[in-house]
Amino acid sequence: MPKRVHPPQQQASTADLRAEFWRAPSEALLDRKTTAAGLGYSTGWLEWTATHGGGPLLTKIGRSVRYRKADVLAWLEANRRRVRSTAELTCRGEA
């Protein structure tokens, strides 16, 4: 039996993934690459927060990890803060 030859699949660029994130409806379940591109974070950061806490809510479907866009946007809103100077970031917790 001859071997099946699969055509090479083109990888989506970060810009394509970011556009896909923002075009998706609120209830869409997005993969980790698309979510990371939409947030401007790396997939490694999302993996780390999935095991250590602190990131957006995720849903596991079998072995797949999915992020509901509405949950990601809610996490962004809950974790935003206004910074007038980067000195505010380095002095946090010191008094």
Tab-separated table of N, CA and C in Angstrom:
chain	number	residue	atom	x	y	z
A	1	MET	N	0.849	-1.177	0.000
A	1	MET	CA	0.000	0.000	0.000
A	1	MET	C	0.896	1.242	0.000
A	2	PRO	N	0.639	2.205	-0.889
A	2	PRO	CA	1.476	3.406	-0.940
A	2	PRO	C	1.246	4.279	0.292
A	3	LYS	N	2.309	4.992	0.634
A	3	LYS	CA	2.210	5.910	1.766
A	3	LYS	C	1.347	7.108	1.383
A	4	ARG	N	0.577	7.560	2.336
A	4	ARG	CA	-0.256	8.741	2.107
A	4	ARG	C	0.612	9.984	2.290
A	5	VAL	N	0.568	10.847	1.329
A	5	VAL	CA	1.343	12.084	1.384
A	5	VAL	C	0.397	13.218	1.745
A	6	HIS	N	0.722	13.893	2.828
A	6	HIS	CA	-0.088	15.036	3.272
A	6	HIS	C	0.551	16.313	2.773
A	7	PRO	N	-0.234	17.201	2.196
A	7	PRO	CA	0.341	18.479	1.764
A	7	PRO	C	0.781	19.276	2.991
A	8	PRO	N	1.853	20.034	2.866
A	8	PRO	CA	2.305	20.826	4.021
A	8	PRO	C	1.240	21.841	4.421
A	9	GLN	N	1.005	21.930	5.736
A	9	GLN	CA	0.011	22.886	6.227
A	9	GLN	C	0.717	24.187	6.592
A	10	GLN	N	0.113	25.260	6.175
A	10	GLN	CA	0.680	26.576	6.439
A	10	GLN	C	0.307	26.999	7.850
A	11	GLN	N	1.300	27.444	8.612
A	11	GLN	CA	1.065	27.926	9.966
A	11	GLN	C	0.440	29.319	9.904
A	12	ALA	N	-0.557	29.541	10.744
A	12	ALA	CA	-1.183	30.863	10.814
A	12	ALA	C	-0.226	31.821	11.524
A	13	SER	N	-0.134	33.027	11.028
A	13	SER	CA	0.734	34.025	11.654
A	13	SER	C	0.080	34.537	12.938
A	14	THR	N	0.876	35.173	13.758
A	14	THR	CA	0.360	35.756	14.992
A	14	THR	C	-0.720	36.788	14.684
A	15	ALA	N	-0.517	37.558	13.625
A	15	ALA	CA	-1.518	38.567	13.241
A	15	ALA	C	-2.827	37.895	12.834
A	16	ASP	N	-2.742	36.775	12.112
A	16	ASP	CA	-3.949	36.039	11.726
A	16	ASP	C	-4.673	35.503	12.954
A	17	LEU	N	-3.899	34.949	13.900
A	17	LEU	CA	-4.507	34.409	15.118
A	17	LEU	C	-5.137	35.522	15.954
A	18	ARG	N	-4.470	36.671	16.037
A	18	ARG	CA	-5.013	37.805	16.794
A	18	ARG	C	-6.328	38.279	16.169
A	19	ALA	N	-6.354	38.353	14.847
A	19	ALA	CA	-7.578	38.761	14.149
A	19	ALA	C	-8.689	37.728	14.376
A	20	GLU	N	-8.325	36.450	14.369
A	20	GLU	CA	-9.317	35.399	14.625
A	20	GLU	C	-9.905	35.533	16.023
A	21	PHE	N	-9.059	35.846	17.013
A	21	PHE	CA	-9.529	36.039	18.386
A	21	PHE	C	-10.561	37.154	18.447
A	22	TRP	N	-10.261	38.305	17.873
A	22	TRP	CA	-11.145	39.459	17.997
A	22	TRP	C	-12.391	39.346	17.135
A	23	ARG	N	-12.352	38.544	16.063
A	23	ARG	CA	-13.541	38.313	15.238
A	23	ARG	C	-14.487	37.289	15.848
A	24	ALA	N	-13.986	36.432	16.713
A	24	ALA	CA	-14.785	35.335	17.274
A	24	ALA	C	-15.921	35.884	18.144
A	25	PRO	N	-17.060	35.189	18.157
A	25	PRO	CA	-18.153	35.604	19.050
A	25	PRO	C	-17.771	35.367	20.510
A	26	SER	N	-18.479	36.005	21.422
A	26	SER	CA	-18.155	35.923	22.855
A	26	SER	C	-18.176	34.505	23.401
A	27	GLU	N	-19.052	33.672	22.885
A	27	GLU	CA	-19.183	32.308	23.405
A	27	GLU	C	-18.242	31.307	22.734
A	28	ALA	N	-17.396	31.774	21.830
A	28	ALA	CA	-16.487	30.879	21.112
A	28	ALA	C	-15.471	30.262	22.062
A	29	LEU	N	-15.158	28.993	21.840
A	29	LEU	CA	-14.092	28.307	22.564
A	29	LEU	C	-12.853	28.329	21.682
A	30	LEU	N	-11.826	29.014	22.138
A	30	LEU	CA	-10.621	29.234	21.342
A	30	LEU	C	-9.468	28.401	21.876
A	31	ASP	N	-8.589	27.966	20.979
A	31	ASP	CA	-7.434	27.193	21.413
A	31	ASP	C	-6.402	28.111	22.066
A	32	ARG	N	-5.360	27.495	22.619
A	32	ARG	CA	-4.365	28.249	23.381
A	32	ARG	C	-3.581	29.214	22.492
A	33	LYS	N	-3.235	28.808	21.269
A	33	LYS	CA	-2.472	29.692	20.377
A	33	LYS	C	-3.261	30.941	20.020
A	34	THR	N	-4.530	30.766	19.702
A	34	THR	CA	-5.371	31.904	19.325
A	34	THR	C	-5.574	32.833	20.513
A	35	THR	N	-5.807	32.261	21.692
A	35	THR	CA	-6.001	33.064	22.900
A	35	THR	C	-4.740	33.837	23.247
A	36	ALA	N	-3.589	33.180	23.181
A	36	ALA	CA	-2.320	33.850	23.489
A	36	ALA	C	-2.080	35.013	22.532
A	37	ALA	N	-2.339	34.802	21.246
A	37	ALA	CA	-2.149	35.879	20.266
A	37	ALA	C	-3.102	37.035	20.545
A	38	GLY	N	-4.347	36.727	20.891
A	38	GLY	CA	-5.326	37.774	21.183
A	38	GLY	C	-4.954	38.592	22.401
A	39	LEU	N	-4.366	37.946	23.392
A	39	LEU	CA	-3.964	38.641	24.614
A	39	LEU	C	-2.609	39.342	24.482
A	40	GLY	N	-1.797	38.874	23.544
A	40	GLY	CA	-0.444	39.402	23.432
A	40	GLY	C	0.528	38.696	24.350
A	41	TYR	N	0.169	37.520	24.829
A	41	TYR	CA	1.035	36.696	25.675
A	41	TYR	C	1.524	35.499	24.876
A	42	SER	N	2.452	34.747	25.446
A	42	SER	CA	2.925	33.524	24.800
A	42	SER	C	2.069	32.342	25.245
A	43	THR	N	2.112	31.276	24.467
A	43	THR	CA	1.399	30.062	24.870
A	43	THR	C	2.024	29.494	26.142
A	44	GLY	N	3.323	29.671	26.302
A	44	GLY	CA	4.005	29.212	27.517
A	44	GLY	C	3.471	29.901	28.764
A	45	TRP	N	3.166	31.203	28.655
A	45	TRP	CA	2.611	31.926	29.799
A	45	TRP	C	1.235	31.371	30.156
A	46	LEU	N	0.420	31.096	29.133
A	46	LEU	CA	-0.902	30.524	29.401
A	46	LEU	C	-0.781	29.140	30.023
A	47	GLU	N	0.189	28.338	29.575
A	47	GLU	CA	0.413	27.024	30.174
A	47	GLU	C	0.816	27.166	31.641
A	48	TRP	N	1.703	28.115	31.921
A	48	TRP	CA	2.169	28.315	33.289
A	48	TRP	C	1.008	28.740	34.198
A	49	THR	N	0.186	29.684	33.739
A	49	THR	CA	-0.930	30.135	34.569
A	49	THR	C	-1.986	29.044	34.726
A	50	ALA	N	-2.080	28.141	33.770
A	50	ALA	CA	-3.035	27.037	33.892
A	50	ALA	C	-2.652	26.115	35.046
A	51	THR	N	-1.360	25.974	35.307
A	51	THR	CA	-0.917	25.095	36.394
A	51	THR	C	-0.662	25.830	37.700
A	52	HIS	N	-0.356	27.122	37.632
A	52	HIS	CA	-0.039	27.887	38.843
A	52	HIS	C	-1.131	28.866	39.251
A	53	GLY	N	-2.126	29.068	38.409
A	53	GLY	CA	-3.216	29.993	38.728
A	53	GLY	C	-2.912	31.410	38.285
A	54	GLY	N	-3.969	32.206	38.214
A	54	GLY	CA	-3.805	33.614	37.899
A	54	GLY	C	-4.210	34.024	36.505
A	55	GLY	N	-4.390	33.082	35.610
A	55	GLY	CA	-4.756	33.421	34.236
A	55	GLY	C	-6.247	33.315	34.008
A	56	PRO	N	-6.656	33.461	32.752
A	56	PRO	CA	-8.081	33.344	32.431
A	56	PRO	C	-8.594	31.925	32.650
A	57	LEU	N	-9.900	31.819	32.897
A	57	LEU	CA	-10.514	30.502	33.070
A	57	LEU	C	-10.343	29.688	31.804
A	58	LEU	N	-10.149	28.392	31.979
A	58	LEU	CA	-10.017	27.520	30.827
A	58	LEU	C	-10.968	26.341	30.958
A	59	THR	N	-11.210	25.688	29.846
A	59	THR	CA	-12.066	24.505	29.796
A	59	THR	C	-11.259	23.398	29.153
A	60	LYS	N	-11.272	22.213	29.772
A	60	LYS	CA	-10.606	21.069	29.170
A	60	LYS	C	-11.653	20.186	28.525
A	61	ILE	N	-11.425	19.845	27.284
A	61	ILE	CA	-12.275	18.931	26.551
A	61	ILE	C	-11.360	17.795	26.104
A	62	GLY	N	-11.406	16.701	26.844
A	62	GLY	CA	-10.441	15.635	26.595
A	62	GLY	C	-9.056	16.147	26.932
A	63	ARG	N	-8.153	16.079	25.973
A	63	ARG	CA	-6.798	16.600	26.171
A	63	ARG	C	-6.656	18.038	25.700
A	64	SER	N	-7.683	18.558	25.077
A	64	SER	CA	-7.627	19.910	24.523
A	64	SER	C	-7.981	20.952	25.586
A	65	VAL	N	-7.269	22.059	25.542
A	65	VAL	CA	-7.551	23.197	26.412
A	65	VAL	C	-8.193	24.274	25.559
A	66	ARG	N	-9.303	24.806	26.039
A	66	ARG	CA	-10.013	25.858	25.322
A	66	ARG	C	-10.320	27.009	26.273
A	67	TYR	N	-10.345	28.201	25.726
A	67	TYR	CA	-10.657	29.416	26.478
A	67	TYR	C	-11.888	30.047	25.854
A	68	ARG	N	-12.902	30.292	26.661
A	68	ARG	CA	-14.097	30.984	26.166
A	68	ARG	C	-13.750	32.467	26.088
A	69	LYS	N	-14.004	33.072	24.941
A	69	LYS	CA	-13.614	34.466	24.729
A	69	LYS	C	-14.199	35.382	25.797
A	70	ALA	N	-15.448	35.162	26.201
A	70	ALA	CA	-16.071	35.997	27.232
A	70	ALA	C	-15.302	35.909	28.554
A	71	ASP	N	-14.810	34.712	28.907
A	71	ASP	CA	-14.024	34.540	30.132
A	71	ASP	C	-12.684	35.265	30.035
A	72	VAL	N	-12.067	35.214	28.867
A	72	VAL	CA	-10.786	35.894	28.664
A	72	VAL	C	-10.968	37.409	28.790
A	73	LEU	N	-12.017	37.944	28.176
A	73	LEU	CA	-12.270	39.384	28.261
A	73	LEU	C	-12.619	39.803	29.691
A	74	ALA	N	-13.364	38.958	30.417
A	74	ALA	CA	-13.685	39.253	31.821
A	74	ALA	C	-12.414	39.255	32.663
A	75	TRP	N	-11.493	38.326	32.386
A	75	TRP	CA	-10.225	38.275	33.112
A	75	TRP	C	-9.406	39.539	32.829
A	76	LEU	N	-9.388	39.972	31.570
A	76	LEU	CA	-8.674	41.210	31.226
A	76	LEU	C	-9.241	42.399	31.998
A	77	GLU	N	-10.557	42.497	32.042
A	77	GLU	CA	-11.215	43.606	32.740
A	77	GLU	C	-10.910	43.568	34.240
A	78	ALA	N	-10.950	42.387	34.826
A	78	ALA	CA	-10.715	42.250	36.268
A	78	ALA	C	-9.261	42.521	36.645
A	79	ASN	N	-8.334	42.387	35.704
A	79	ASN	CA	-6.910	42.530	36.014
A	79	ASN	C	-6.274	43.780	35.418
A	80	ARG	N	-7.098	44.716	35.001
A	80	ARG	CA	-6.530	45.946	34.455
A	80	ARG	C	-6.234	46.922	35.580
A	81	ARG	N	-5.298	47.792	35.342
A	81	ARG	CA	-5.002	48.863	36.289
A	81	ARG	C	-4.332	49.993	35.535
A	82	ARG	N	-4.548	51.174	36.017
A	82	ARG	CA	-3.964	52.355	35.390
A	82	ARG	C	-2.617	52.620	36.070
A	83	VAL	N	-1.593	52.774	35.265
A	83	VAL	CA	-0.254	53.051	35.767
A	83	VAL	C	0.199	54.371	35.164
A	84	ARG	N	0.516	55.313	36.026
A	84	ARG	CA	0.975	56.612	35.555
A	84	ARG	C	2.491	56.621	35.355
A	85	SER	N	3.176	55.776	36.091
A	85	SER	CA	4.630	55.715	36.009
A	85	SER	C	5.073	54.281	36.259
A	86	THR	N	6.119	53.847	35.589
A	86	THR	CA	6.616	52.492	35.840
A	86	THR	C	7.186	52.356	37.247
A	87	ALA	N	7.492	53.479	37.898
A	87	ALA	CA	7.958	53.427	39.275
A	87	ALA	C	6.894	52.855	40.201
A	88	GLU	N	5.624	53.033	39.831
A	88	GLU	CA	4.538	52.469	40.629
A	88	GLU	C	4.608	50.943	40.642
A	89	LEU	N	5.085	50.365	39.565
A	89	LEU	CA	5.160	48.908	39.479
A	89	LEU	C	6.285	48.347	40.340
A	90	THR	N	7.410	49.040	40.415
A	90	THR	CA	8.546	48.537	41.185
A	90	THR	C	8.390	48.795	42.672
A	91	CYS	N	7.575	49.766	43.066
A	91	CYS	CA	7.422	50.107	44.474
A	91	CYS	C	6.242	49.409	45.133
A	92	ARG	N	5.522	48.590	44.418
A	92	ARG	CA	4.349	47.912	45.006
A	92	ARG	C	4.784	47.037	46.173
A	93	GLY	N	4.062	47.083	47.225
A	93	GLY	CA	4.338	46.244	48.394
A	93	GLY	C	5.358	46.831	49.349
A	94	GLU	N	6.060	47.874	48.942
A	94	GLU	CA	7.032	48.508	49.832
A	94	GLU	C	6.387	49.727	50.473
A	95	ALA	N	6.546	49.835	51.764
A	95	ALA	CA	5.979	51.005	52.438
A	95	ALA	C	6.844	51.417	53.595
